[in-house]
CSV table of C-alpha atoms in Angstrom, one decimal:
chain,number,residue,atom,x,y,z
A,1371,UNK,CA,-28.3,13.1,-3.5
A,1372,UNK,CA,-27.6,9.6,-2.4
A,1373,UNK,CA,-29.5,8.4,-5.6
A,1374,UNK,CA,-27.3,10.6,-7.9
A,1375,UNK,CA,-23.9,9.1,-9.2
A,1376,UNK,CA,-20.9,9.9,-6.3
A,1377,UNK,CA,-18.4,12.1,-8.3
A,1378,UNK,CA,-15.4,10.2,-9.1
A,1379,UNK,CA,-13.2,12.5,-7.0
A,1380,UNK,CA,-14.8,11.6,-3.9
A,1381,UNK,CA,-15.6,7.8,-4.5
A,1382,UNK,CA,-12.4,6.8,-5.9
A,1383,UNK,CA,-9.7,8.7,-3.4
A,1384,UNK,CA,-12.4,7.1,-0.2
A,1385,UNK,CA,-11.7,4.0,-2.1
A,1386,UNK,CA,-7.5,4.3,-2.1
A,1387,UNK,CA,-7.9,5.1,1.4
A,1388,UNK,CA,-9.5,1.8,2.6
A,1389,UNK,CA,-6.5,0.2,0.9
A,1390,UNK,CA,-4.4,2.4,2.8
A,1391,UNK,CA,-6.2,2.0,6.3
A,1392,UNK,CA,-6.1,-2.1,5.6
A,1393,UNK,CA,-2.4,-1.3,5.6
A,1394,UNK,CA,-1.8,1.0,8.3
A,1395,UNK,CA,-3.9,-0.7,10.7
A,1396,UNK,CA,-3.0,-4.8,10.2
A,1397,UNK,CA,0.0,-4.6,7.5
A,1398,UNK,CA,-2.4,-6.3,4.7
A,1399,UNK,CA,-3.3,-6.1,1.3
A,1400,UNK,CA,-7.1,-5.4,0.5
A,1401,UNK,CA,-8.4,-7.6,-1.6
A,1402,UNK,CA,-12.0,-8.5,-2.0
A,1403,UNK,CA,-11.2,-11.9,-3.4
A,1404,UNK,CA,-9.4,-12.5,-0.4
A,1405,UNK,CA,-12.7,-12.1,1.7
A,1406,UNK,CA,-15.0,-14.3,-0.5
A,1407,UNK,CA,-11.5,-17.1,-0.2
A,1408,UNK,CA,-11.6,-16.4,3.7
A,1409,UNK,CA,-15.3,-17.2,4.2
A,1410,UNK,CA,-15.5,-20.4,1.0
A,1411,UNK,CA,-12.1,-21.7,2.7
A,1412,UNK,CA,-13.8,-21.3,6.4
A,1413,UNK,CA,-16.8,-22.8,5.8
A,1414,UNK,CA,-15.7,-25.6,4.1
A,1415,UNK,CA,-13.8,-26.5,7.1
A,1416,UNK,CA,-17.2,-26.4,8.6
A,1417,UNK,CA,-16.1,-23.5,10.6
A,1418,UNK,CA,-17.5,-19.9,11.3
A,1419,UNK,CA,-14.8,-18.1,12.4
A,1420,UNK,CA,-13.8,-15.9,9.7
A,1421,UNK,CA,-10.2,-13.8,9.7
A,1422,UNK,CA,-10.0,-10.3,8.9
A,1423,UNK,CA,-10.8,-10.7,5.6
A,1424,UNK,CA,-14.3,-13.0,6.0
A,1425,UNK,CA,-15.5,-9.7,7.9
A,1426,UNK,CA,-14.1,-7.1,5.4
A,1427,UNK,CA,-16.7,-8.9,3.2
A,1428,UNK,CA,-19.3,-9.1,5.1
A,1429,UNK,CA,-18.9,-5.6,6.1
A,1430,UNK,CA,-18.9,-4.8,2.5
A,1431,UNK,CA,-22.1,-6.5,1.9
A,1432,UNK,CA,-23.4,-4.7,4.8
A,1433,UNK,CA,-22.3,-1.6,3.6
A,1434,UNK,CA,-24.2,-2.2,0.1
A,1435,UNK,CA,-27.3,-3.0,2.1
A,1436,UNK,CA,-27.3,0.1,4.4
A,1437,UNK,CA,-26.7,2.1,1.1
A,1438,UNK,CA,-29.9,0.5,-0.7
A,1439,UNK,CA,-32.0,1.0,2.8
A,1440,UNK,CA,-31.2,4.9,3.1
A,1441,UNK,CA,-30.7,5.6,-0.7
A,1442,UNK,CA,-33.2,3.2,-1.6
A,1443,UNK,CA,-33.2,0.5,-4.6
A,1444,UNK,CA,-30.9,0.4,-7.7
A,1445,UNK,CA,-31.5,3.1,-9.9
A,1446,UNK,CA,-31.4,0.6,-12.8
A,1447,UNK,CA,-34.0,-2.0,-14.3
A,1448,UNK,CA,-33.3,-5.3,-15.9
A,1449,UNK,CA,-29.3,-6.2,-15.9
A,1450,UNK,CA,-27.6,-4.3,-18.9
A,1451,UNK,CA,-26.9,-5.6,-22.3
A,1452,UNK,CA,-28.3,-9.2,-20.7
A,1453,UNK,CA,-31.9,-8.0,-20.7
A,1454,UNK,CA,-31.9,-6.0,-23.4
A,1455,UNK,CA,-31.0,-9.0,-25.8
A,1456,UNK,CA,-32.6,-11.7,-24.0
A,1457,UNK,CA,-36.2,-11.8,-22.9
A,1458,UNK,CA,-38.8,-14.2,-22.1
A,1459,UNK,CA,-38.8,-17.0,-19.5
A,1460,UNK,CA,-36.0,-19.0,-21.9
A,1461,UNK,CA,-34.1,-15.4,-21.8
A,1462,UNK,CA,-34.4,-15.4,-17.8
A,1463,UNK,CA,-32.7,-18.9,-17.8
A,1464,UNK,CA,-30.2,-18.5,-20.4
A,1465,UNK,CA,-28.7,-15.3,-18.5
A,1466,UNK,CA,-28.8,-16.7,-14.8
A,1467,UNK,CA,-26.3,-19.6,-16.7
A,1468,UNK,CA,-24.4,-17.0,-18.3
A,1469,UNK,CA,-24.1,-15.3,-14.9
A,1470,UNK,CA,-23.1,-18.3,-13.5
A,1471,UNK,CA,-20.4,-19.2,-16.0
A,1472,UNK,CA,-18.8,-16.1,-15.3
A,1473,UNK,CA,-18.8,-16.4,-11.5
A,1474,UNK,CA,-16.6,-19.8,-12.0
A,1475,UNK,CA,-14.3,-17.7,-14.9
A,1476,UNK,CA,-14.2,-14.9,-12.4
A,1477,UNK,CA,-13.3,-17.3,-9.3
A,1478,UNK,CA,-11.0,-19.6,-10.6
A,1479,UNK,CA,-8.9,-16.7,-12.9
A,1480,UNK,CA,-8.7,-14.2,-10.1
A,1481,UNK,CA,-7.2,-17.1,-7.9
A,1482,UNK,CA,-4.9,-18.1,-10.6
A,1483,UNK,CA,-3.7,-14.7,-10.6
A,1484,UNK,CA,-3.4,-14.1,-7.1
A,1485,UNK,CA,-6.0,-10.9,-7.3
A,1486,UNK,CA,-9.2,-9.1,-8.7
A,1487,UNK,CA,-9.7,-5.7,-9.4
A,1488,UNK,CA,-9.3,-4.4,-5.9
A,1489,UNK,CA,-6.3,-6.9,-4.9
A,1490,UNK,CA,-4.0,-6.4,-7.9
A,1491,UNK,CA,-5.5,-3.5,-9.5
A,1492,UNK,CA,-5.7,-1.1,-6.6
A,1493,UNK,CA,-3.6,-2.7,-3.7
A,1494,UNK,CA,-1.0,-4.5,-5.9
A,1495,UNK,CA,-0.4,-1.8,-8.3
A,1496,UNK,CA,-0.5,0.6,-4.9
A,1497,UNK,CA,2.2,-1.5,-3.8
A,1498,UNK,CA,4.2,-1.2,-7.2
A,1499,UNK,CA,4.2,-4.9,-7.5
A,1500,UNK,CA,5.5,-5.5,-11.1
A,1501,UNK,CA,2.9,-8.8,-11.1
A,1502,UNK,CA,-0.2,-7.0,-10.3
A,1503,UNK,CA,0.6,-4.1,-13.1
A,1504,UNK,CA,0.8,-7.0,-15.6
A,1505,UNK,CA,-2.4,-8.5,-14.1
A,1506,UNK,CA,-4.3,-4.8,-14.3
A,1507,UNK,CA,-3.1,-4.8,-18.3
A,1508,UNK,CA,-4.3,-8.2,-18.8
A,1509,UNK,CA,-7.7,-7.8,-17.3
A,1510,UNK,CA,-8.8,-4.4,-18.5
A,1511,UNK,CA,-7.2,-5.4,-22.0
A,1512,UNK,CA,-9.6,-8.6,-21.9
A,1513,UNK,CA,-12.6,-7.0,-20.4
A,1514,UNK,CA,-12.4,-3.9,-23.0
A,1515,UNK,CA,-12.0,-6.3,-25.9
A,1516,UNK,CA,-15.0,-8.6,-24.5
A,1517,UNK,CA,-17.0,-5.9,-24.0
A,1518,UNK,CA,-16.4,-4.4,-27.7
A,1519,UNK,CA,-16.6,-8.0,-29.1
A,1520,UNK,CA,-20.1,-8.2,-27.6
A,1521,UNK,CA,-21.1,-4.7,-28.6
A,1522,UNK,CA,-20.9,-5.7,-32.3
A,1523,UNK,CA,-22.1,-8.9,-32.1
A,1524,UNK,CA,-25.6,-7.4,-31.0
A,1525,UNK,CA,-25.8,-4.0,-32.5
B,850,UNK,CA,-10.7,-9.3,17.6
B,851,UNK,CA,-9.7,-5.8,17.0
B,852,UNK,CA,-8.7,-6.5,13.4
B,853,UNK,CA,-11.7,-8.3,12.5
B,854,UNK,CA,-13.8,-5.1,13.6
B,855,UNK,CA,-11.6,-2.5,11.9
B,856,UNK,CA,-11.7,-5.0,9.0
B,857,UNK,CA,-15.7,-5.1,8.8
B,858,UNK,CA,-15.5,-1.5,9.1
B,859,UNK,CA,-13.3,-1.0,6.3
B,860,UNK,CA,-15.8,-3.2,4.5
B,861,UNK,CA,-18.5,-0.8,5.2
B,862,UNK,CA,-16.8,1.9,3.8
B,863,UNK,CA,-16.0,0.1,0.9
B,864,UNK,CA,-19.5,-1.1,0.0
B,865,UNK,CA,-21.0,2.2,0.4
B,866,UNK,CA,-18.5,3.9,-1.7
B,867,UNK,CA,-18.9,0.9,-4.5
B,868,UNK,CA,-22.8,1.1,-4.5
B,869,UNK,CA,-22.9,4.7,-4.3
B,870,UNK,CA,-20.9,4.9,-7.2
B,871,UNK,CA,-23.0,2.7,-9.3
B,872,UNK,CA,-20.7,0.1,-9.8
B,873,UNK,CA,-23.3,-2.7,-8.7
B,874,UNK,CA,-24.5,-1.4,-12.4
B,875,UNK,CA,-23.3,-3.4,-15.2
B,876,UNK,CA,-24.4,-0.6,-17.4
B,877,UNK,CA,-21.5,1.6,-15.3
B,878,UNK,CA,-18.8,-1.3,-16.0
B,879,UNK,CA,-19.9,-1.9,-19.5
B,880,UNK,CA,-19.8,1.8,-20.3
B,881,UNK,CA,-16.4,2.5,-18.8
B,882,UNK,CA,-14.9,-0.9,-21.0
B,883,UNK,CA,-16.9,0.7,-24.2
B,884,UNK,CA,-15.1,4.3,-23.3
B,885,UNK,CA,-18.5,5.7,-23.5
B,886,UNK,CA,-18.0,7.0,-20.2
B,887,UNK,CA,-15.1,7.8,-18.7
B,888,UNK,CA,-16.3,7.4,-14.8
B,889,UNK,CA,-14.9,4.3,-14.6
B,890,UNK,CA,-11.2,5.4,-15.5
B,891,UNK,CA,-11.1,8.7,-13.6
B,892,UNK,CA,-12.8,6.4,-10.2
B,893,UNK,CA,-10.3,3.6,-10.6
B,894,UNK,CA,-7.4,5.7,-11.2
B,895,UNK,CA,-8.1,8.2,-8.3
B,896,UNK,CA,-8.5,5.1,-6.1
B,897,UNK,CA,-4.7,3.9,-7.0
B,898,UNK,CA,-3.3,7.3,-7.2
B,899,UNK,CA,-4.2,7.8,-3.7
B,900,UNK,CA,-3.9,4.3,-2.7
B,901,UNK,CA,-0.5,4.9,-4.0
B,902,UNK,CA,0.7,7.8,-2.6
B,903,UNK,CA,-1.1,6.7,1.0
B,904,UNK,CA,1.2,3.3,1.1
B,905,UNK,CA,4.4,5.2,-0.2
B,906,UNK,CA,3.8,7.6,2.7
B,907,UNK,CA,3.2,4.8,5.4
B,908,UNK,CA,6.1,3.2,3.9
B,909,UNK,CA,8.4,6.4,5.0
B,910,UNK,CA,6.7,7.4,8.3
B,911,UNK,CA,4.5,4.5,9.8
B,912,UNK,CA,6.9,1.5,11.0
B,913,UNK,CA,4.8,-0.4,12.5
B,914,UNK,CA,0.5,-1.5,12.0
B,915,UNK,CA,-1.3,0.3,14.7
B,916,UNK,CA,-3.4,-2.4,15.7
B,917,UNK,CA,-0.9,-5.4,15.4
B,918,UNK,CA,2.4,-3.9,15.8
B,919,UNK,CA,3.2,-5.5,13.0
B,920,UNK,CA,6.3,-3.9,11.2
B,921,UNK,CA,4.7,-2.7,7.7
B,922,UNK,CA,6.6,-3.5,4.6
B,923,UNK,CA,5.8,-5.5,1.5
B,924,UNK,CA,7.9,-7.4,-1.5
B,925,UNK,CA,7.0,-6.5,-4.8
B,926,UNK,CA,5.7,-9.8,-6.4
B,927,UNK,CA,7.4,-11.2,-10.1
B,928,UNK,CA,5.3,-11.2,-12.9
B,929,UNK,CA,4.6,-15.2,-13.6
B,930,UNK,CA,2.5,-16.6,-16.3
B,931,UNK,CA,-0.2,-17.2,-14.4
B,932,UNK,CA,-0.7,-13.5,-13.6
B,933,UNK,CA,-1.6,-13.3,-17.2
B,934,UNK,CA,-3.6,-16.5,-18.0
B,935,UNK,CA,-5.7,-15.7,-14.6
B,936,UNK,CA,-6.0,-12.3,-15.4
B,937,UNK,CA,-7.3,-13.4,-19.1
B,938,UNK,CA,-10.0,-15.6,-17.8
B,939,UNK,CA,-11.1,-12.9,-15.2
B,940,UNK,CA,-11.6,-10.4,-18.0
B,941,UNK,CA,-13.5,-12.7,-19.9
B,942,UNK,CA,-16.0,-12.9,-16.8
B,943,UNK,CA,-15.7,-9.3,-16.5
B,944,UNK,CA,-16.3,-8.2,-19.9
B,945,UNK,CA,-19.5,-10.5,-20.4
B,946,UNK,CA,-21.2,-10.3,-16.6
B,947,UNK,CA,-20.0,-6.6,-16.2
B,948,UNK,CA,-19.0,-7.4,-12.5
B,949,UNK,CA,-15.9,-8.0,-10.7
B,950,UNK,CA,-15.6,-9.8,-6.9
B,951,UNK,CA,-16.4,-6.3,-5.4
B,952,UNK,CA,-19.8,-5.6,-7.3
B,953,UNK,CA,-20.7,-9.2,-6.9
B,954,UNK,CA,-20.9,-8.5,-3.0
B,955,UNK,CA,-22.5,-5.2,-3.2
B,956,UNK,CA,-25.2,-6.6,-5.4
B,957,UNK,CA,-26.4,-9.1,-2.7
B,958,UNK,CA,-26.2,-6.4,-0.4
B,959,UNK,CA,-28.3,-4.2,-2.5
B,960,UNK,CA,-30.7,-7.0,-3.2
B,961,UNK,CA,-30.1,-7.3,-7.0
B,962,UNK,CA,-30.8,-10.9,-7.6
B,963,UNK,CA,-28.8,-11.1,-10.6
B,964,UNK,CA,-26.0,-11.1,-8.1
B,965,UNK,CA,-26.8,-14.7,-6.7
B,966,UNK,CA,-26.1,-17.2,-9.5
B,967,UNK,CA,-23.0,-15.0,-10.2
B,968,UNK,CA,-21.9,-15.8,-6.3
B,969,UNK,CA,-22.6,-19.1,-6.9
B,970,UNK,CA,-20.6,-19.6,-9.8
B,971,UNK,CA,-18.1,-17.6,-8.1
B,972,UNK,CA,-18.0,-20.0,-4.5
B,973,UNK,CA,-17.6,-23.0,-7.1
B,974,UNK,CA,-14.5,-21.3,-8.7
B,975,UNK,CA,-12.7,-21.1,-5.4
B,976,UNK,CA,-13.8,-24.8,-4.9
B,977,UNK,CA,-12.4,-26.0,-7.9
B,978,UNK,CA,-9.1,-23.6,-7.7
B,979,UNK,CA,-8.3,-25.1,-4.1
B,980,UNK,CA,-9.3,-29.0,-5.4
B,981,UNK,CA,-6.4,-27.9,-8.4
B,982,UNK,CA,-4.3,-26.6,-5.9
B,983,UNK,CA,-4.3,-30.2,-3.9
B,984,UNK,CA,-3.9,-32.0,-7.0
B,985,UNK,CA,-1.0,-30.2,-7.8
B,986,UNK,CA,0.7,-30.6,-4.3
B,987,UNK,CA,-0.5,-34.4,-4.1
B,988,UNK,CA,1.1,-35.2,-7.9
B,989,UNK,CA,2.4,-32.0,-9.9
B,990,UNK,CA,3.1,-33.9,-12.9
B,991,UNK,CA,-0.3,-35.3,-13.6
B,992,UNK,CA,-2.2,-32.3,-13.1
B,993,UNK,CA,-3.3,-30.1,-16.0
B,994,UNK,CA,-2.2,-26.7,-15.9
B,995,UNK,CA,0.3,-27.3,-12.9
B,996,UNK,CA,2.5,-24.6,-14.1
B,997,UNK,CA,-0.5,-22.1,-13.5
B,998,UNK,CA,-1.7,-23.1,-10.4
B,999,UNK,CA,1.0,-23.7,-7.8
B,1000,UNK,CA,0.4,-25.6,-4.5
B,1001,UNK,CA,1.4,-22.3,-3.0
B,1002,UNK,CA,1.0,-19.0,-4.4
B,1003,UNK,CA,4.1,-17.0,-3.0
B,1004,UNK,CA,4.1,-13.2,-2.7
B,1005,UNK,CA,0.0,-13.2,-2.8
B,1006,UNK,CA,-1.0,-12.4,0.6
B,1007,UNK,CA,-4.6,-13.0,0.3
B,1008,UNK,CA,-4.7,-15.4,-2.5
């Protein structure tokens, strides 16, 4: 059971309740990028005294590790379209480079937009914030367009 | 102290749910974005509706935060150019790598090594953004893209 995908009508609401819990307990907007920023900013200042957001990120990574320990490793092999398209040593190096560049785009982009899929997509929309609605429409539209372009190129 | 422990517990629940829902898998995200599977949209929609209903209820029934005693409330943020430009940059990375910041963290936790280069990029992205912010604060006229990188981001509590 742990290895089959959690039904969306269980997982979705549980994720939503995390947003509510963060607000109810400490009046904060749940956002994973807030966690990454807290950790990076704190370490950059040569400290390790993370705030609630940094601890939320540590919890997030720990939660995934706990799941992996109980349910076993990931059910998939390789890395989606990237390992289907690029193989061999050269291919692996290319995939590493692509993922690294994508990480930079995700980091800079979400910082400029003030939130990611959780901060703007979940929490911001639940706060009925127009900026988050605009951000969500934009990243879904761009993500869908880029995925469709890749699909057309590789098939 | 109590807020840190509470936030860590929320993070653990978040991490187990994301992992169990298969969000660490690039194929799950990709099949959603290609409309081959409805799971991603149903999962996201279910989370958003629950959060929206919960926050609406908190606004009416819960005047103060349980741990901090702070008054519960927030201000809506007006859309600016940076919300569109930033999210478009993010969307490109999301579409190619099929991960966003949450799944990057769960990949690390689940021991999926492909998450390591993505994490390295993400960290450098944050550092780059902070440098641009510092430059805008110091000399807004001579910094490129100063209009989308304000030195402080009003309204984004966690940014």
